[in-house]
Short mmCIF file of C-alpha atoms in Angstrom, two decimals:
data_model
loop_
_atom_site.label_atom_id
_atom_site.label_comp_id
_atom_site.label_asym_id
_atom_site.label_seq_id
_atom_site.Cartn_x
_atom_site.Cartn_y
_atom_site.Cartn_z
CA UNK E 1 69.39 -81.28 131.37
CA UNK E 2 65.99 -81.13 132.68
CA UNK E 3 65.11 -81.03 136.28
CA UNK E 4 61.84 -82.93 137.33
CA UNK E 5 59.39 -80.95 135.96
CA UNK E 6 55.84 -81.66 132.44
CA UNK E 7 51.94 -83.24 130.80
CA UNK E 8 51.85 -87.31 130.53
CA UNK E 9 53.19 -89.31 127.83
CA UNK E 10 55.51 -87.91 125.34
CA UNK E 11 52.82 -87.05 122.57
CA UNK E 12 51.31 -83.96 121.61
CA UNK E 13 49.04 -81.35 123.59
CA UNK E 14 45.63 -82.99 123.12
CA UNK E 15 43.45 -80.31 121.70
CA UNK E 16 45.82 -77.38 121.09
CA UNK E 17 46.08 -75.68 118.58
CA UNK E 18 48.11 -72.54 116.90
CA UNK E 19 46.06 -69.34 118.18
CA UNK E 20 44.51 -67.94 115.38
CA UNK E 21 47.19 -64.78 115.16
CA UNK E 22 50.29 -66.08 114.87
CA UNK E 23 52.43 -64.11 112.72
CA UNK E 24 53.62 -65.93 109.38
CA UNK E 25 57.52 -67.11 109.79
CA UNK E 26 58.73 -63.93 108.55
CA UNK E 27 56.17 -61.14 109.88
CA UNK E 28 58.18 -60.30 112.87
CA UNK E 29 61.30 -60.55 112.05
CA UNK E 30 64.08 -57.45 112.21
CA UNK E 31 66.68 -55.49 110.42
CA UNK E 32 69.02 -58.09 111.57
CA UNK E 33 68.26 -60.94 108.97
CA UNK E 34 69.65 -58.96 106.23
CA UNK E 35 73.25 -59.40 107.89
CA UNK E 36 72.68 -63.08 107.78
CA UNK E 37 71.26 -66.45 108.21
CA UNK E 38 69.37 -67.27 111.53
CA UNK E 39 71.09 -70.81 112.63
CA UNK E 40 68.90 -72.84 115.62
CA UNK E 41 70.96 -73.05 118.94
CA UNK E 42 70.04 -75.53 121.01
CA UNK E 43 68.90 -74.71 124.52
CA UNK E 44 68.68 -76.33 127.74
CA UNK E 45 66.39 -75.45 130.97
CA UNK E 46 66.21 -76.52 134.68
CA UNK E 47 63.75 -76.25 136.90
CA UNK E 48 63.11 -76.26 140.34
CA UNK E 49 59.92 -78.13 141.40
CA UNK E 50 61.06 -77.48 145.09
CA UNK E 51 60.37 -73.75 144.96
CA UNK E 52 57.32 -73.56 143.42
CA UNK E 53 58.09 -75.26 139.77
CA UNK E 54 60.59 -72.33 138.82
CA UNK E 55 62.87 -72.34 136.14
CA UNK E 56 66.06 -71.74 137.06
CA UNK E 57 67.90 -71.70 134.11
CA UNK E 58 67.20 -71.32 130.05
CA UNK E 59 71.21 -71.59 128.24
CA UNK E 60 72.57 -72.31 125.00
CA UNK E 61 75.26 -70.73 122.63
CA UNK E 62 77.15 -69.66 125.86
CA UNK E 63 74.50 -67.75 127.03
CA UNK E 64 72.18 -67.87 130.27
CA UNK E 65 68.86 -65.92 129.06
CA UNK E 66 66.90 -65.97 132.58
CA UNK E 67 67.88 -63.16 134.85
CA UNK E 68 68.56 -63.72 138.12
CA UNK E 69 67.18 -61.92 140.97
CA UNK E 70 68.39 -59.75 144.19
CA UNK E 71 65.39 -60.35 146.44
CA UNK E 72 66.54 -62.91 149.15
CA UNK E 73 64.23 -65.21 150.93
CA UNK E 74 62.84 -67.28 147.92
CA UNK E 75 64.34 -70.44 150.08
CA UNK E 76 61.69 -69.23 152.81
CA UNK E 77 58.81 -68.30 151.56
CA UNK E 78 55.57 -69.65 152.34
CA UNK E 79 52.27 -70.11 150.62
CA UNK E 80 49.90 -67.28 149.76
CA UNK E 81 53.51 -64.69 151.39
CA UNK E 82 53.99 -61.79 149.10
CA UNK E 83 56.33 -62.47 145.24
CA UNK E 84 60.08 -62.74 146.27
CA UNK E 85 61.41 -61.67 142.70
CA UNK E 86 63.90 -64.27 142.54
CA UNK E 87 64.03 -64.29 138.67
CA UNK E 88 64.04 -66.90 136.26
CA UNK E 89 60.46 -68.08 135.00
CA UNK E 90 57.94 -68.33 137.33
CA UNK E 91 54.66 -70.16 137.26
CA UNK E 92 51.70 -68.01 137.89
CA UNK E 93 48.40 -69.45 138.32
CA UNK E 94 45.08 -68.47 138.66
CA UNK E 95 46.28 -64.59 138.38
CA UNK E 96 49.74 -62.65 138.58
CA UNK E 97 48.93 -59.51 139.91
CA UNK E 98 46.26 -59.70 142.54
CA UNK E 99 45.42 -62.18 145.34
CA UNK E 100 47.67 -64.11 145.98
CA UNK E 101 50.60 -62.22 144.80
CA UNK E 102 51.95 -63.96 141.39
CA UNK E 103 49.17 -66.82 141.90
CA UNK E 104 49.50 -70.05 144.56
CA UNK E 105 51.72 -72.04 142.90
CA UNK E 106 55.01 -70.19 142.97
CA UNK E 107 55.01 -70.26 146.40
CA UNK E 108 54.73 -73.97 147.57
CA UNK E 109 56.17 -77.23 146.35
CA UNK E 110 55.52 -79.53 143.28
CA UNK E 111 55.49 -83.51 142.97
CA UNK E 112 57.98 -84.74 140.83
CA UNK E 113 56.85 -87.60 138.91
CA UNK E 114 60.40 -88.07 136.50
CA UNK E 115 60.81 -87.71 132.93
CA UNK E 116 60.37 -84.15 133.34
CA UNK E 117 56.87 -83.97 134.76
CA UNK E 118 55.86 -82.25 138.20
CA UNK E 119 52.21 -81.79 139.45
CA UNK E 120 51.29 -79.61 141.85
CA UNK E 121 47.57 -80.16 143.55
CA UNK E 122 45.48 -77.22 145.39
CA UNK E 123 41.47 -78.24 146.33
CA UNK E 124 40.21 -75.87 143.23
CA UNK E 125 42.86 -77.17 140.59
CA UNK E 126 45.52 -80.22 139.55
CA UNK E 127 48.10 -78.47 137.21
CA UNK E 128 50.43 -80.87 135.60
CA UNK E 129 53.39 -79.76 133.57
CA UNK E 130 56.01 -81.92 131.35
CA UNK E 131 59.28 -79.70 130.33
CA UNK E 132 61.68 -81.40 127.69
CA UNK E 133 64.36 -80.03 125.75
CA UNK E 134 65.54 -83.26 124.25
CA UNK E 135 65.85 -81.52 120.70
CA UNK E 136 67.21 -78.43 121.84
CA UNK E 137 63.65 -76.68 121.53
CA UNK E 138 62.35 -76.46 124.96
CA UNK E 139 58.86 -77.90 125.14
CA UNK E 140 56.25 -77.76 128.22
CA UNK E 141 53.09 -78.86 128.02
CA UNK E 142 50.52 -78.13 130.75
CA UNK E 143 47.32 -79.74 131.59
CA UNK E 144 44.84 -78.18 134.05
CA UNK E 145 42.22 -80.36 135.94
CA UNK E 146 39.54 -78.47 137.85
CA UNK E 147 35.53 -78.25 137.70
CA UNK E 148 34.05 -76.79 134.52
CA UNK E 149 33.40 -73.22 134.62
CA UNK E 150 36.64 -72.80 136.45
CA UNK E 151 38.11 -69.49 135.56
CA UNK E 152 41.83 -68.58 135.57
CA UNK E 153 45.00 -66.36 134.09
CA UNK E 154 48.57 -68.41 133.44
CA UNK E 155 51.49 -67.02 132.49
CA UNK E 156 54.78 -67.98 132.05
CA UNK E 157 56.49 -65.35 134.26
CA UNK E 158 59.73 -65.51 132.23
CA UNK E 159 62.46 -62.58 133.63
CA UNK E 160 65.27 -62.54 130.84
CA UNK E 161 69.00 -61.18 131.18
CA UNK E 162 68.78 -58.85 128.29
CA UNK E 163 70.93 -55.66 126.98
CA UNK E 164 69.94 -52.20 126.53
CA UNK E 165 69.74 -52.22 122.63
CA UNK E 166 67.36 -55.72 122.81
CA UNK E 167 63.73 -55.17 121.30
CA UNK E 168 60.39 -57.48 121.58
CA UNK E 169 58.90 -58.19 118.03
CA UNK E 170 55.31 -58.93 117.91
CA UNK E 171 52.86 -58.03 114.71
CA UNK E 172 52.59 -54.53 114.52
CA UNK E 173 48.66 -53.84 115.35
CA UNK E 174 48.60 -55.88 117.85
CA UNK E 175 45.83 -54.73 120.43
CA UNK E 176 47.94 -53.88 123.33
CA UNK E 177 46.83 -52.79 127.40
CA UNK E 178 49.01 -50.91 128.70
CA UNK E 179 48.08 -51.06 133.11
CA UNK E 180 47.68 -48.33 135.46
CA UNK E 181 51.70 -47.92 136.18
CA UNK E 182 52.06 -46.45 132.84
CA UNK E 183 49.67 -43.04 133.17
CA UNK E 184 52.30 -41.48 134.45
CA UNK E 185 54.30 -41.38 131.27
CA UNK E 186 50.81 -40.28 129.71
CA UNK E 187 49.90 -36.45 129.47
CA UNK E 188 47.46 -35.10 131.90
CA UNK E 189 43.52 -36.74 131.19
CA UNK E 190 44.90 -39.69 128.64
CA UNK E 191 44.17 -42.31 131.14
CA UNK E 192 40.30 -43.29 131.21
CA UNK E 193 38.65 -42.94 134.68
CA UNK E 194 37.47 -46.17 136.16
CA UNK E 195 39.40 -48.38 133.58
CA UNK E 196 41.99 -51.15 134.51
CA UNK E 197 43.73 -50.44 131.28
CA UNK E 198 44.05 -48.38 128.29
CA UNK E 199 44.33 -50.05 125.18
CA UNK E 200 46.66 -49.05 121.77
CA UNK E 201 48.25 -50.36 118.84
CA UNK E 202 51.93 -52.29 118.87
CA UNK E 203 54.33 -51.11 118.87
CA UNK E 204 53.67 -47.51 120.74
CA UNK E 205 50.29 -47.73 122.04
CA UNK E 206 49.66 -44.06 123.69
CA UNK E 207 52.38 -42.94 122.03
CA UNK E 208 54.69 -45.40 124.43
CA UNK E 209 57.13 -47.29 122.30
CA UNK E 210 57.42 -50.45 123.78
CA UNK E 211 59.41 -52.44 121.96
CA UNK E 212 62.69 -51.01 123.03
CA UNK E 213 64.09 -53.06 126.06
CA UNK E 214 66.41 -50.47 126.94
CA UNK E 215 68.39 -48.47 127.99
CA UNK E 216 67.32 -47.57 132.11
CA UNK E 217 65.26 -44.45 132.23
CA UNK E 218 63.83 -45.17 135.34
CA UNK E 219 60.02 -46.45 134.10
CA UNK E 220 58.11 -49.41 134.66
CA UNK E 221 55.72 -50.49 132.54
CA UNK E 222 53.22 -53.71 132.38
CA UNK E 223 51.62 -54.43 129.02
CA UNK E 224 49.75 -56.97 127.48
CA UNK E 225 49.33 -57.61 123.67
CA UNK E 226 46.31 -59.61 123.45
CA UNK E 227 45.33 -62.81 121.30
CA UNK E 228 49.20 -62.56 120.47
CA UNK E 229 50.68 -66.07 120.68
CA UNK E 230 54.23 -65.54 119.40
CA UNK E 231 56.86 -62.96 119.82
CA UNK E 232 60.43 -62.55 119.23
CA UNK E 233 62.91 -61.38 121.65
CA UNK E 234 66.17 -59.98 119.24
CA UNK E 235 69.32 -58.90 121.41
CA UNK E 236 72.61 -58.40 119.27
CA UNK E 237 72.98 -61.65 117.21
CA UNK E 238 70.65 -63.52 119.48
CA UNK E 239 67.06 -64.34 119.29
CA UNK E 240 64.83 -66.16 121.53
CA UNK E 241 61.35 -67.33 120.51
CA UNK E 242 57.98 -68.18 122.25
CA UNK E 243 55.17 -69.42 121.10
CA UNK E 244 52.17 -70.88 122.82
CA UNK E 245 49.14 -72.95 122.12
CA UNK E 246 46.05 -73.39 123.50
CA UNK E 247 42.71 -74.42 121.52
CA UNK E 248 40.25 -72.21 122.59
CA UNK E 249 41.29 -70.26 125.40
CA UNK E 250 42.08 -66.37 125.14
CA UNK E 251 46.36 -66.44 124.04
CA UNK E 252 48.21 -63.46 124.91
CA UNK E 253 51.81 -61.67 125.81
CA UNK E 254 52.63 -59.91 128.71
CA UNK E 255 55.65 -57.54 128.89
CA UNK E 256 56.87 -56.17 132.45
CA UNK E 257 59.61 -53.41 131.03
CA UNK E 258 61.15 -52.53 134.46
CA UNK E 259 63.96 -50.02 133.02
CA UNK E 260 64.78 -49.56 136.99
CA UNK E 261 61.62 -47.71 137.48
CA UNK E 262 60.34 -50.37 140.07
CA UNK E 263 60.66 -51.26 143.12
CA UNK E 264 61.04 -48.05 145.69
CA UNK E 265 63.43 -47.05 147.03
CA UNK E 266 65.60 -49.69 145.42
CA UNK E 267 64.52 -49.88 141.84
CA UNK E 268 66.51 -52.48 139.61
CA UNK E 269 66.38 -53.48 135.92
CA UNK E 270 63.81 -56.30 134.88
CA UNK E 271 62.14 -57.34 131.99
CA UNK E 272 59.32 -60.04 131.69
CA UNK E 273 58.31 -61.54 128.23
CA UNK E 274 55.59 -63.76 129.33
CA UNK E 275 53.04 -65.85 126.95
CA UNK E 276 50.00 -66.17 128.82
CA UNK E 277 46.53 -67.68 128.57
CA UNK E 278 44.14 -64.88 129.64
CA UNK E 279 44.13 -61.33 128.48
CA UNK E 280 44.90 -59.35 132.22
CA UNK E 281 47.33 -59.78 134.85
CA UNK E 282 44.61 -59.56 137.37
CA UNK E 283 42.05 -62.16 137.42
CA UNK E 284 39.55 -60.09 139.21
CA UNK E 285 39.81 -57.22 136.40
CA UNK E 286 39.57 -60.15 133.90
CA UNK E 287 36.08 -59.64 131.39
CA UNK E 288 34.24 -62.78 130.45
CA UNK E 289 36.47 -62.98 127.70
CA UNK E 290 39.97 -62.14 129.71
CA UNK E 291 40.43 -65.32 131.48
CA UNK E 292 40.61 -68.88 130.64
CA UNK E 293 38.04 -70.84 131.41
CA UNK E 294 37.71 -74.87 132.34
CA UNK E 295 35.27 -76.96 129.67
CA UNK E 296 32.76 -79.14 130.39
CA UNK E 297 35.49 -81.46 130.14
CA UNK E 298 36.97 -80.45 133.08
CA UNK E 299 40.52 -80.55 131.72
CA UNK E 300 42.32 -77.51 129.52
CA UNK E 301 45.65 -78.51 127.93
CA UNK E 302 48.26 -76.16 126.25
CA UNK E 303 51.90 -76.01 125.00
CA UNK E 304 54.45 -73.53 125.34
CA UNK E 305 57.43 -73.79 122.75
CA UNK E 306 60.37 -71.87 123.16
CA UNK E 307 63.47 -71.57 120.74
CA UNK E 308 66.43 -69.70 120.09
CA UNK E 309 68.54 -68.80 117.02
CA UNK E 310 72.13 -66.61 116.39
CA UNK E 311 72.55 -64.09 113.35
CA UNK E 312 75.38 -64.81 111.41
CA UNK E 313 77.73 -62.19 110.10
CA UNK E 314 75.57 -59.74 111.94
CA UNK E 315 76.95 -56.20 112.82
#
């Protein structure tokens, strides 16, 4: 069941369109197929429009795949106050790292406006956001109204409850920036001086294999594969999908790999798969090419699709 939460009428994203990158069907896919058939599992998502448009829950197959978080204080939190990590999937909007902390619109309150759509106003932007998972493929589109020229980063800040032998499957050679957090896993000099990232090939860019979700070993590392518009998550049997659209507009994944390396003194385990329109976490280290930017139209519209499927007979 869907809490309030989606674009307008139920019709497809106007304009989008499949980034140019996306992997064929079968690019990406693991080991794992060869044990068996993938069969669809139908999901179902919630979503809390009170605090801050959140998703609260992504299930199906007997499985919850949002983590949940141990920060307290989400209930409290106030606009512009600093990320409570709460879990689930966050909105972020116009940045996630940066000012304000995770964007503005995680922290206040949306407008429901039923079947599934919320809208949340600020004076620079109207985002609007439809979320349906009527078939048992979750579907939210997004429109974003604001004065051409506008420039912004989105991303789907999704925090999933994953095991240590889970992997992220994107198409190897996939540009990759791996940010500042990570030179200390790099040897002495790698990191370049005055840079907000250092850039490398999927799936070990600097030698860093990322696609591993596990086990712990006490690092945290934020990456972003750029113009990279669909990835699979594989965990055991399971696999979860996301894909989004957006004609246009740079299309990218982030991964937060928090193998309880973050936060001090209290580190904990987290991991972020999170399609996002922009190519940087931080709006103001963005390029002219890192961050979306609003047409003369004054509207951008995109779609993000996300599916899930079980391994049969796998081992």
């Amino acid at each position: 069941m869907v809490t309030p939460a989606g674009p307008g009428p139920d019709r497809a994203v106007a304009g989008a369109a499949p980034a140019t990158r996306s992997a064929p069907a079968d690019e990406s896919r693991g080991a794992d197929d060869a044990h068996g058939a993938e069969r669809p599992v139908p999901l179902r998502v919630a979503a809390d429009p009170a605090l801050g448009g959140r998703w609260t829950s992504l299930a199906g197959g007997g499985r919850e795949w949002l983590w949940r978080g141990p920060e307290p204080g989400r209930a409290d939190v106030r606009p512009d106050a600093a990320f409570v990590d709460a879990g689930g999937l966050e909105e972020c909007l116009p940045t996630v790292r940066g000012r304000p902390d995770h964007g503005e619109v995680w922290s206040r309150p949306w407008r429901g406006a039923g079947s599934g759509v919320a809208v949340i106003e600020r004076p620079e932007f109207t985002l609007t956001r439809r979320l349906r998972d009527g078939s048992g493929v979750v579907t939210a589109d997004y429109r974003l109204a604001a004065d051409p020229g506008y420039r912004f980063v989105w991303a789907a800040h999704a925090l999933l409850d994953l095991s240590p032998a889970a992997r992220l499957e994107a198409p190897a050679g996939t540009p990759t920036r791996l940010h500042p957090e990570a030179a200390v896993l790099l040897p002495p000099g790698a990191w370049p001086t005055g840079r907000p990232w250092l850039t490398g090939d999927w799936p070990a860019p600097a030698g860093l294999a990322l696609d591993a979700l596990g086990p712990d070993d006490g690092t945290a590392v934020g990456a972003v594969l750029v113009d990279c518009p669909r990835v699979r998550v594989v965990d055991g049997p399971d696999v979860l999908t996301l894909e989004l659209e957006c004609a246009g507009q740079p299309v990218a994944t982030a991964l937060w790999r928090n193998l309880r390396g973050w936060p001090e003194p209290r580190p904990y385990r987290s991991v972020g798969v999170e399609p996002m329109l922009g190519a940087a976490f931080g709006l103001a280290d963005a390029g002219p090419a890192d961050a979306a930017v609003v047409p003369s139209t004054g509207e951008v519209a995109w779609r993000l699709t996300v599916s899930a499927h079980r391994t049969e007979g796998h081992r």
